[in-house]
Amino acid sequence: MENPDAKYEEWIRELHPDNAEYADAEIIDHRFYAEDSDHRHIWNEHVEHLDGCEYKRVKPKQVHPRLVHYLFIPPKGFCMISSPANMM
């Protein structure tokens, strides 16, 4: 790990810049928190081998797919042409 102080979200943004488009730097695609996420498993295996970094393990999170629309914070200048009815 180049930066031992890095967070999981920072590592994901480095690997997948398309996930850095969110306005809030702490938000990444919910799929990276899935139980079967290869990225999450690789991260957890790596931090297990670093002294004192056990606290950096990332637990799986479940986000209901219908809530993803409401959790997305669009970046500045983002324009979505869709009515709220289409999001239900």
PDB file of N, CA and C in Angstrom, residues 3-86:
ATOM      1  N   ASN A   3       0.086   4.346   0.459  1.00  0.00           N
ATOM      2  CA  ASN A   3      -0.271   5.252   1.547  1.00  0.00           C
ATOM      3  C   ASN A   3      -0.925   4.442   2.657  1.00  0.00           C
ATOM      4  N   PRO A   4      -0.174   4.123   3.711  1.00  0.00           N
ATOM      5  CA  PRO A   4      -0.744   3.290   4.775  1.00  0.00           C
ATOM      6  C   PRO A   4      -1.894   3.956   5.532  1.00  0.00           C
ATOM      7  N   ASP A   5      -2.063   5.265   5.359  1.00  0.00           N
ATOM      8  CA  ASP A   5      -3.165   5.979   6.004  1.00  0.00           C
ATOM      9  C   ASP A   5      -4.411   6.027   5.133  1.00  0.00           C
ATOM     10  N   ALA A   6      -4.338   5.442   3.944  1.00  0.00           N
ATOM     11  CA  ALA A   6      -5.453   5.510   2.998  1.00  0.00           C
ATOM     12  C   ALA A   6      -6.685   4.786   3.537  1.00  0.00           C
ATOM     13  N   LYS A   7      -7.827   5.265   3.093  1.00  0.00           N
ATOM     14  CA  LYS A   7      -9.113   4.643   3.403  1.00  0.00           C
ATOM     15  C   LYS A   7      -9.536   3.813   2.191  1.00  0.00           C
ATOM     16  N   TYR A   8     -10.439   2.892   2.425  1.00  0.00           N
ATOM     17  CA  TYR A   8     -10.968   2.042   1.363  1.00  0.00           C
ATOM     18  C   TYR A   8     -11.529   2.891   0.225  1.00  0.00           C
ATOM     19  N   GLU A   9     -12.303   3.913   0.569  1.00  0.00           N
ATOM     20  CA  GLU A   9     -12.931   4.759  -0.441  1.00  0.00           C
ATOM     21  C   GLU A   9     -11.882   5.475  -1.301  1.00  0.00           C
ATOM     22  N   GLU A  10     -10.780   5.893  -0.689  1.00  0.00           N
ATOM     23  CA  GLU A  10      -9.704   6.546  -1.446  1.00  0.00           C
ATOM     24  C   GLU A  10      -9.059   5.557  -2.424  1.00  0.00           C
ATOM     25  N   TRP A  11      -8.869   4.331  -1.966  1.00  0.00           N
ATOM     26  CA  TRP A  11      -8.269   3.304  -2.812  1.00  0.00           C
ATOM     27  C   TRP A  11      -9.175   3.006  -4.010  1.00  0.00           C
ATOM     28  N   ILE A  12     -10.468   2.899  -3.767  1.00  0.00           N
ATOM     29  CA  ILE A  12     -11.425   2.647  -4.854  1.00  0.00           C
ATOM     30  C   ILE A  12     -11.408   3.793  -5.857  1.00  0.00           C
ATOM     31  N   ARG A  13     -11.386   5.034  -5.368  1.00  0.00           N
ATOM     32  CA  ARG A  13     -11.355   6.182  -6.284  1.00  0.00           C
ATOM     33  C   ARG A  13     -10.078   6.197  -7.116  1.00  0.00           C
ATOM     34  N   GLU A  14      -8.969   5.729  -6.530  1.00  0.00           N
ATOM     35  CA  GLU A  14      -7.704   5.649  -7.266  1.00  0.00           C
ATOM     36  C   GLU A  14      -7.786   4.588  -8.370  1.00  0.00           C
ATOM     37  N   LEU A  15      -8.403   3.453  -8.054  1.00  0.00           N
ATOM     38  CA  LEU A  15      -8.536   2.368  -9.029  1.00  0.00           C
ATOM     39  C   LEU A  15      -9.595   2.643 -10.089  1.00  0.00           C
ATOM     40  N   HIS A  16     -10.680   3.287  -9.668  1.00  0.00           N
ATOM     41  CA  HIS A  16     -11.836   3.516 -10.540  1.00  0.00           C
ATOM     42  C   HIS A  16     -12.247   4.991 -10.475  1.00  0.00           C
ATOM     43  N   PRO A  17     -11.544   5.845 -11.213  1.00  0.00           N
ATOM     44  CA  PRO A  17     -11.834   7.284 -11.163  1.00  0.00           C
ATOM     45  C   PRO A  17     -13.288   7.636 -11.499  1.00  0.00           C
ATOM     46  N   ASP A  18     -13.966   6.758 -12.240  1.00  0.00           N
ATOM     47  CA  ASP A  18     -15.362   7.028 -12.571  1.00  0.00           C
ATOM     48  C   ASP A  18     -16.217   7.100 -11.303  1.00  0.00           C
ATOM     49  N   ASN A  19     -15.739   6.535 -10.214  1.00  0.00           N
ATOM     50  CA  ASN A  19     -16.460   6.626  -8.948  1.00  0.00           C
ATOM     51  C   ASN A  19     -16.115   7.889  -8.180  1.00  0.00           C
ATOM     52  N   ALA A  20     -15.205   8.688  -8.707  1.00  0.00           N
ATOM     53  CA  ALA A  20     -14.817   9.941  -8.062  1.00  0.00           C
ATOM     54  C   ALA A  20     -15.695  11.094  -8.526  1.00  0.00           C
ATOM     55  N   GLU A  21     -16.698  10.812  -9.320  1.00  0.00           N
ATOM     56  CA  GLU A  21     -17.560  11.864  -9.840  1.00  0.00           C
ATOM     57  C   GLU A  21     -18.603  12.324  -8.836  1.00  0.00           C
ATOM     58  N   TYR A  22     -18.704  11.613  -7.726  1.00  0.00           N
ATOM     59  CA  TYR A  22     -19.671  12.001  -6.714  1.00  0.00           C
ATOM     60  C   TYR A  22     -19.225  13.299  -6.041  1.00  0.00           C
ATOM     61  N   ALA A  23     -20.181  14.102  -5.649  1.00  0.00           N
ATOM     62  CA  ALA A  23     -19.877  15.379  -5.003  1.00  0.00           C
ATOM     63  C   ALA A  23     -19.230  15.164  -3.640  1.00  0.00           C
ATOM     64  N   ASP A  24     -19.661  14.165  -2.913  1.00  0.00           N
ATOM     65  CA  ASP A  24     -19.118  13.862  -1.593  1.00  0.00           C
ATOM     66  C   ASP A  24     -17.992  12.847  -1.762  1.00  0.00           C
ATOM     67  N   ALA A  25     -16.790  13.205  -1.369  1.00  0.00           N
ATOM     68  CA  ALA A  25     -15.622  12.353  -1.574  1.00  0.00           C
ATOM     69  C   ALA A  25     -15.697  11.035  -0.818  1.00  0.00           C
ATOM     70  N   GLU A  26     -16.565  10.907   0.149  1.00  0.00           N
ATOM     71  CA  GLU A  26     -16.660   9.678   0.929  1.00  0.00           C
ATOM     72  C   GLU A  26     -17.630   8.668   0.322  1.00  0.00           C
ATOM     73  N   ILE A  27     -18.349   9.046  -0.727  1.00  0.00           N
ATOM     74  CA  ILE A  27     -19.343   8.148  -1.309  1.00  0.00           C
ATOM     75  C   ILE A  27     -18.767   7.458  -2.530  1.00  0.00           C
ATOM     76  N   ILE A  28     -18.865   6.129  -2.537  1.00  0.00           N
ATOM     77  CA  ILE A  28     -18.491   5.341  -3.704  1.00  0.00           C
ATOM     78  C   ILE A  28     -19.671   4.450  -4.056  1.00  0.00           C
ATOM     79  N   ASP A  29     -19.607   3.834  -5.204  1.00  0.00           N
ATOM     80  CA  ASP A  29     -20.680   2.959  -5.665  1.00  0.00           C
ATOM     81  C   ASP A  29     -20.966   1.894  -4.601  1.00  0.00           C
ATOM     82  N   HIS A  30     -22.227   1.709  -4.285  1.00  0.00           N
ATOM     83  CA  HIS A  30     -22.630   0.780  -3.225  1.00  0.00           C
ATOM     84  C   HIS A  30     -22.193  -0.658  -3.474  1.00  0.00           C
ATOM     85  N   ARG A  31     -21.955  -1.003  -4.725  1.00  0.00           N
ATOM     86  CA  ARG A  31     -21.552  -2.378  -5.046  1.00  0.00           C
ATOM     87  C   ARG A  31     -20.173  -2.734  -4.477  1.00  0.00           C
ATOM     88  N   PHE A  32     -19.345  -1.726  -4.184  1.00  0.00           N
ATOM     89  CA  PHE A  32     -18.026  -1.984  -3.596  1.00  0.00           C
ATOM     90  C   PHE A  32     -18.126  -2.422  -2.135  1.00  0.00           C
ATOM     91  N   TYR A  33     -19.320  -2.319  -1.547  1.00  0.00           N
ATOM     92  CA  TYR A  33     -19.541  -2.761  -0.167  1.00  0.00           C
ATOM     93  C   TYR A  33     -20.278  -4.102  -0.101  1.00  0.00           C
ATOM     94  N   ALA A  34     -20.609  -4.674  -1.233  1.00  0.00           N
ATOM     95  CA  ALA A  34     -21.379  -5.921  -1.268  1.00  0.00           C
ATOM     96  C   ALA A  34     -20.608  -7.054  -0.591  1.00  0.00           C
ATOM     97  N   GLU A  35     -21.358  -8.001  -0.081  1.00  0.00           N
ATOM     98  CA  GLU A  35     -20.765  -9.167   0.588  1.00  0.00           C
ATOM     99  C   GLU A  35     -19.745  -9.867  -0.317  1.00  0.00           C
ATOM    100  N   ASP A  36     -20.060  -9.977  -1.608  1.00  0.00           N
ATOM    101  CA  ASP A  36     -19.183 -10.697  -2.528  1.00  0.00           C
ATOM    102  C   ASP A  36     -18.279  -9.782  -3.362  1.00  0.00           C
ATOM    103  N   SER A  37     -18.075  -8.556  -2.915  1.00  0.00           N
ATOM    104  CA  SER A  37     -17.215  -7.620  -3.633  1.00  0.00           C
ATOM    105  C   SER A  37     -15.754  -8.078  -3.595  1.00  0.00           C
ATOM    106  N   ASP A  38     -15.185  -8.335  -4.763  1.00  0.00           N
ATOM    107  CA  ASP A  38     -13.774  -8.729  -4.828  1.00  0.00           C
ATOM    108  C   ASP A  38     -12.872  -7.627  -4.277  1.00  0.00           C
ATOM    109  N   HIS A  39     -13.214  -6.379  -4.558  1.00  0.00           N
ATOM    110  CA  HIS A  39     -12.412  -5.259  -4.066  1.00  0.00           C
ATOM    111  C   HIS A  39     -12.376  -5.236  -2.537  1.00  0.00           C
ATOM    112  N   ARG A  40     -13.534  -5.434  -1.922  1.00  0.00           N
ATOM    113  CA  ARG A  40     -13.621  -5.412  -0.460  1.00  0.00           C
ATOM    114  C   ARG A  40     -12.807  -6.563   0.130  1.00  0.00           C
ATOM    115  N   HIS A  41     -12.886  -7.731  -0.496  1.00  0.00           N
ATOM    116  CA  HIS A  41     -12.128  -8.893  -0.010  1.00  0.00           C
ATOM    117  C   HIS A  41     -10.618  -8.661  -0.133  1.00  0.00           C
ATOM    118  N   ILE A  42     -10.175  -8.114  -1.258  1.00  0.00           N
ATOM    119  CA  ILE A  42      -8.748  -7.833  -1.457  1.00  0.00           C
ATOM    120  C   ILE A  42      -8.265  -6.818  -0.422  1.00  0.00           C
ATOM    121  N   TRP A  43      -9.042  -5.754  -0.218  1.00  0.00           N
ATOM    122  CA  TRP A  43      -8.680  -4.728   0.771  1.00  0.00           C
ATOM    123  C   TRP A  43      -8.555  -5.352   2.159  1.00  0.00           C
ATOM    124  N   ASN A  44      -9.553  -6.123   2.553  1.00  0.00           N
ATOM    125  CA  ASN A  44      -9.546  -6.714   3.892  1.00  0.00           C
ATOM    126  C   ASN A  44      -8.383  -7.688   4.081  1.00  0.00           C
ATOM    127  N   GLU A  45      -8.067  -8.475   3.078  1.00  0.00           N
ATOM    128  CA  GLU A  45      -6.921  -9.385   3.173  1.00  0.00           C
ATOM    129  C   GLU A  45      -5.632  -8.602   3.336  1.00  0.00           C
ATOM    130  N   HIS A  46      -5.531  -7.478   2.646  1.00  0.00           N
ATOM    131  CA  HIS A  46      -4.313  -6.670   2.730  1.00  0.00           C
ATOM    132  C   HIS A  46      -4.160  -6.032   4.113  1.00  0.00           C
ATOM    133  N   VAL A  47      -5.215  -5.404   4.623  1.00  0.00           N
ATOM    134  CA  VAL A  47      -5.075  -4.711   5.915  1.00  0.00           C
ATOM    135  C   VAL A  47      -4.899  -5.686   7.073  1.00  0.00           C
ATOM    136  N   GLU A  48      -5.311  -6.937   6.905  1.00  0.00           N
ATOM    137  CA  GLU A  48      -5.099  -7.936   7.946  1.00  0.00           C
ATOM    138  C   GLU A  48      -3.611  -8.181   8.185  1.00  0.00           C
ATOM    139  N   HIS A  49      -2.798  -7.965   7.162  1.00  0.00           N
ATOM    140  CA  HIS A  49      -1.364  -8.219   7.258  1.00  0.00           C
ATOM    141  C   HIS A  49      -0.568  -6.980   7.683  1.00  0.00           C
ATOM    142  N   LEU A  50      -1.227  -5.862   7.895  1.00  0.00           N
ATOM    143  CA  LEU A  50      -0.544  -4.648   8.332  1.00  0.00           C
ATOM    144  C   LEU A  50      -0.708  -4.503   9.841  1.00  0.00           C
ATOM    145  N   ASP A  51       0.372  -4.274  10.531  1.00  0.00           N
ATOM    146  CA  ASP A  51       0.319  -4.111  11.991  1.00  0.00           C
ATOM    147  C   ASP A  51      -0.551  -2.920  12.372  1.00  0.00           C
ATOM    148  N   GLY A  52      -1.505  -3.168  13.250  1.00  0.00           N
ATOM    149  CA  GLY A  52      -2.345  -2.091  13.778  1.00  0.00           C
ATOM    150  C   GLY A  52      -3.388  -1.553  12.824  1.00  0.00           C
ATOM    151  N   CYS A  53      -3.650  -2.245  11.734  1.00  0.00           N
ATOM    152  CA  CYS A  53      -4.610  -1.735  10.744  1.00  0.00           C
ATOM    153  C   CYS A  53      -5.899  -2.553  10.683  1.00  0.00           C
ATOM    154  N   GLU A  54      -6.099  -3.417  11.644  1.00  0.00           N
ATOM    155  CA  GLU A  54      -7.311  -4.243  11.668  1.00  0.00           C
ATOM    156  C   GLU A  54      -8.576  -3.376  11.634  1.00  0.00           C
ATOM    157  N   TYR A  55      -8.504  -2.179  12.202  1.00  0.00           N
ATOM    158  CA  TYR A  55      -9.660  -1.272  12.233  1.00  0.00           C
ATOM    159  C   TYR A  55     -10.067  -0.811  10.836  1.00  0.00           C
ATOM    160  N   LYS A  56      -9.211  -1.002   9.853  1.00  0.00           N
ATOM    161  CA  LYS A  56      -9.517  -0.567   8.481  1.00  0.00           C
ATOM    162  C   LYS A  56     -10.332  -1.591   7.692  1.00  0.00           C
ATOM    163  N   ARG A  57     -10.606  -2.747   8.310  1.00  0.00           N
ATOM    164  CA  ARG A  57     -11.442  -3.740   7.615  1.00  0.00           C
ATOM    165  C   ARG A  57     -12.781  -3.108   7.232  1.00  0.00           C
ATOM    166  N   VAL A  58     -13.271  -3.448   6.065  1.00  0.00           N
ATOM    167  CA  VAL A  58     -14.534  -2.910   5.559  1.00  0.00           C
ATOM    168  C   VAL A  58     -15.592  -3.996   5.638  1.00  0.00           C
ATOM    169  N   LYS A  59     -16.641  -3.713   6.386  1.00  0.00           N
ATOM    170  CA  LYS A  59     -17.746  -4.665   6.526  1.00  0.00           C
ATOM    171  C   LYS A  59     -18.707  -4.508   5.351  1.00  0.00           C
ATOM    172  N   PRO A  60     -19.366  -5.598   4.981  1.00  0.00           N
ATOM    173  CA  PRO A  60     -20.347  -5.485   3.892  1.00  0.00           C
ATOM    174  C   PRO A  60     -21.530  -4.620   4.328  1.00  0.00           C
ATOM    175  N   LYS A  61     -22.059  -3.911   3.371  1.00  0.00           N
ATOM    176  CA  LYS A  61     -23.250  -3.083   3.608  1.00  0.00           C
ATOM    177  C   LYS A  61     -24.269  -3.442   2.548  1.00  0.00           C
ATOM    178  N   GLN A  62     -25.516  -3.417   2.938  1.00  0.00           N
ATOM    179  CA  GLN A  62     -26.577  -3.644   1.965  1.00  0.00           C
ATOM    180  C   GLN A  62     -27.316  -2.337   1.739  1.00  0.00           C
ATOM    181  N   VAL A  63     -27.484  -2.000   0.480  1.00  0.00           N
ATOM    182  CA  VAL A  63     -28.260  -0.827   0.093  1.00  0.00           C
ATOM    183  C   VAL A  63     -29.344  -1.323  -0.834  1.00  0.00           C
ATOM    184  N   HIS A  64     -30.569  -1.066  -0.458  1.00  0.00           N
ATOM    185  CA  HIS A  64     -31.680  -1.476  -1.301  1.00  0.00           C
ATOM    186  C   HIS A  64     -31.569  -0.742  -2.632  1.00  0.00           C
ATOM    187  N   PRO A  65     -31.631  -1.461  -3.773  1.00  0.00           N
ATOM    188  CA  PRO A  65     -31.459  -0.829  -5.085  1.00  0.00           C
ATOM    189  C   PRO A  65     -32.366   0.371  -5.328  1.00  0.00           C
ATOM    190  N   ARG A  66     -33.572   0.373  -4.759  1.00  0.00           N
ATOM    191  CA  ARG A  66     -34.468   1.511  -4.979  1.00  0.00           C
ATOM    192  C   ARG A  66     -33.978   2.747  -4.244  1.00  0.00           C
ATOM    193  N   LEU A  67     -33.165   2.567  -3.204  1.00  0.00           N
ATOM    194  CA  LEU A  67     -32.660   3.716  -2.455  1.00  0.00           C
ATOM    195  C   LEU A  67     -31.443   4.341  -3.099  1.00  0.00           C
ATOM    196  N   VAL A  68     -30.812   3.649  -4.026  1.00  0.00           N
ATOM    197  CA  VAL A  68     -29.604   4.163  -4.648  1.00  0.00           C
ATOM    198  C   VAL A  68     -29.874   5.506  -5.315  1.00  0.00           C
ATOM    199  N   HIS A  69     -31.024   5.666  -5.936  1.00  0.00           N
ATOM    200  CA  HIS A  69     -31.361   6.937  -6.585  1.00  0.00           C
ATOM    201  C   HIS A  69     -31.356   8.083  -5.587  1.00  0.00           C
ATOM    202  N   TYR A  70     -31.777   7.817  -4.375  1.00  0.00           N
ATOM    203  CA  TYR A  70     -31.866   8.863  -3.374  1.00  0.00           C
ATOM    204  C   TYR A  70     -30.543   9.111  -2.668  1.00  0.00           C
ATOM    205  N   LEU A  71     -29.619   8.152  -2.725  1.00  0.00           N
ATOM    206  CA  LEU A  71     -28.321   8.308  -2.094  1.00  0.00           C
ATOM    207  C   LEU A  71     -27.319   8.999  -3.006  1.00  0.00           C
ATOM    208  N   PHE A  72     -27.592   9.010  -4.299  1.00  0.00           N
ATOM    209  CA  PHE A  72     -26.679   9.625  -5.259  1.00  0.00           C
ATOM    210  C   PHE A  72     -26.695  11.133  -5.101  1.00  0.00           C
ATOM    211  N   ILE A  73     -25.529  11.705  -4.915  1.00  0.00           N
ATOM    212  CA  ILE A  73     -25.390  13.158  -4.838  1.00  0.00           C
ATOM    213  C   ILE A  73     -24.676  13.576  -6.114  1.00  0.00           C
ATOM    214  N   PRO A  74     -25.393  14.221  -7.027  1.00  0.00           N
ATOM    215  CA  PRO A  74     -24.777  14.543  -8.314  1.00  0.00           C
ATOM    216  C   PRO A  74     -23.678  15.595  -8.174  1.00  0.00           C
ATOM    217  N   PRO A  75     -22.642  15.514  -9.012  1.00  0.00           N
ATOM    218  CA  PRO A  75     -21.577  16.510  -8.995  1.00  0.00           C
ATOM    219  C   PRO A  75     -22.092  17.844  -9.508  1.00  0.00           C
ATOM    220  N   LYS A  76     -21.362  18.913  -9.222  1.00  0.00           N
ATOM    221  CA  LYS A  76     -21.742  20.242  -9.706  1.00  0.00           C
ATOM    222  C   LYS A  76     -21.868  20.219 -11.219  1.00  0.00           C
ATOM    223  N   GLY A  77     -22.900  20.847 -11.715  1.00  0.00           N
ATOM    224  CA  GLY A  77     -23.124  20.910 -13.147  1.00  0.00           C
ATOM    225  C   GLY A  77     -23.852  19.715 -13.721  1.00  0.00           C
ATOM    226  N   PHE A  78     -24.136  18.724 -12.895  1.00  0.00           N
ATOM    227  CA  PHE A  78     -24.834  17.519 -13.359  1.00  0.00           C
ATOM    228  C   PHE A  78     -26.294  17.845 -13.582  1.00  0.00           C
ATOM    229  N   CYS A  79     -26.821  17.400 -14.693  1.00  0.00           N
ATOM    230  CA  CYS A  79     -28.230  17.647 -15.012  1.00  0.00           C
ATOM    231  C   CYS A  79     -28.878  16.328 -15.392  1.00  0.00           C
ATOM    232  N   MET A  80     -29.887  15.941 -14.637  1.00  0.00           N
ATOM    233  CA  MET A  80     -30.601  14.708 -14.941  1.00  0.00           C
ATOM    234  C   MET A  80     -31.986  15.090 -15.442  1.00  0.00           C
ATOM    235  N   ILE A  81     -32.292  14.681 -16.644  1.00  0.00           N
ATOM    236  CA  ILE A  81     -33.606  14.988 -17.216  1.00  0.00           C
ATOM    237  C   ILE A  81     -34.493  13.788 -16.952  1.00  0.00           C
ATOM    238  N   SER A  82     -35.204  13.862 -15.845  1.00  0.00           N
ATOM    239  CA  SER A  82     -36.074  12.772 -15.450  1.00  0.00           C
ATOM    240  C   SER A  82     -37.042  13.318 -14.416  1.00  0.00           C
ATOM    241  N   SER A  83     -38.257  12.854 -14.478  1.00  0.00           N
ATOM    242  CA  SER A  83     -39.225  13.300 -13.475  1.00  0.00           C
ATOM    243  C   SER A  83     -39.140  12.391 -12.262  1.00  0.00           C
ATOM    244  N   PRO A  84     -39.502  12.882 -11.079  1.00  0.00           N
ATOM    245  CA  PRO A  84     -39.470  12.048  -9.887  1.00  0.00           C
ATOM    246  C   PRO A  84     -40.288  10.760 -10.031  1.00  0.00           C
ATOM    247  N   ALA A  85     -41.338  10.796 -10.827  1.00  0.00           N
ATOM    248  CA  ALA A  85     -42.173   9.621 -11.032  1.00  0.00           C
ATOM    249  C   ALA A  85     -41.387   8.495 -11.692  1.00  0.00           C
ATOM    250  N   ASN A  86     -40.412   8.854 -12.554  1.00  0.00           N
ATOM    251  CA  ASN A  86     -39.593   7.847 -13.217  1.00  0.00           C
ATOM    252  C   ASN A  86     -38.636   7.152 -12.276  1.00  0.00           C
TER     253      ASN A  86
END
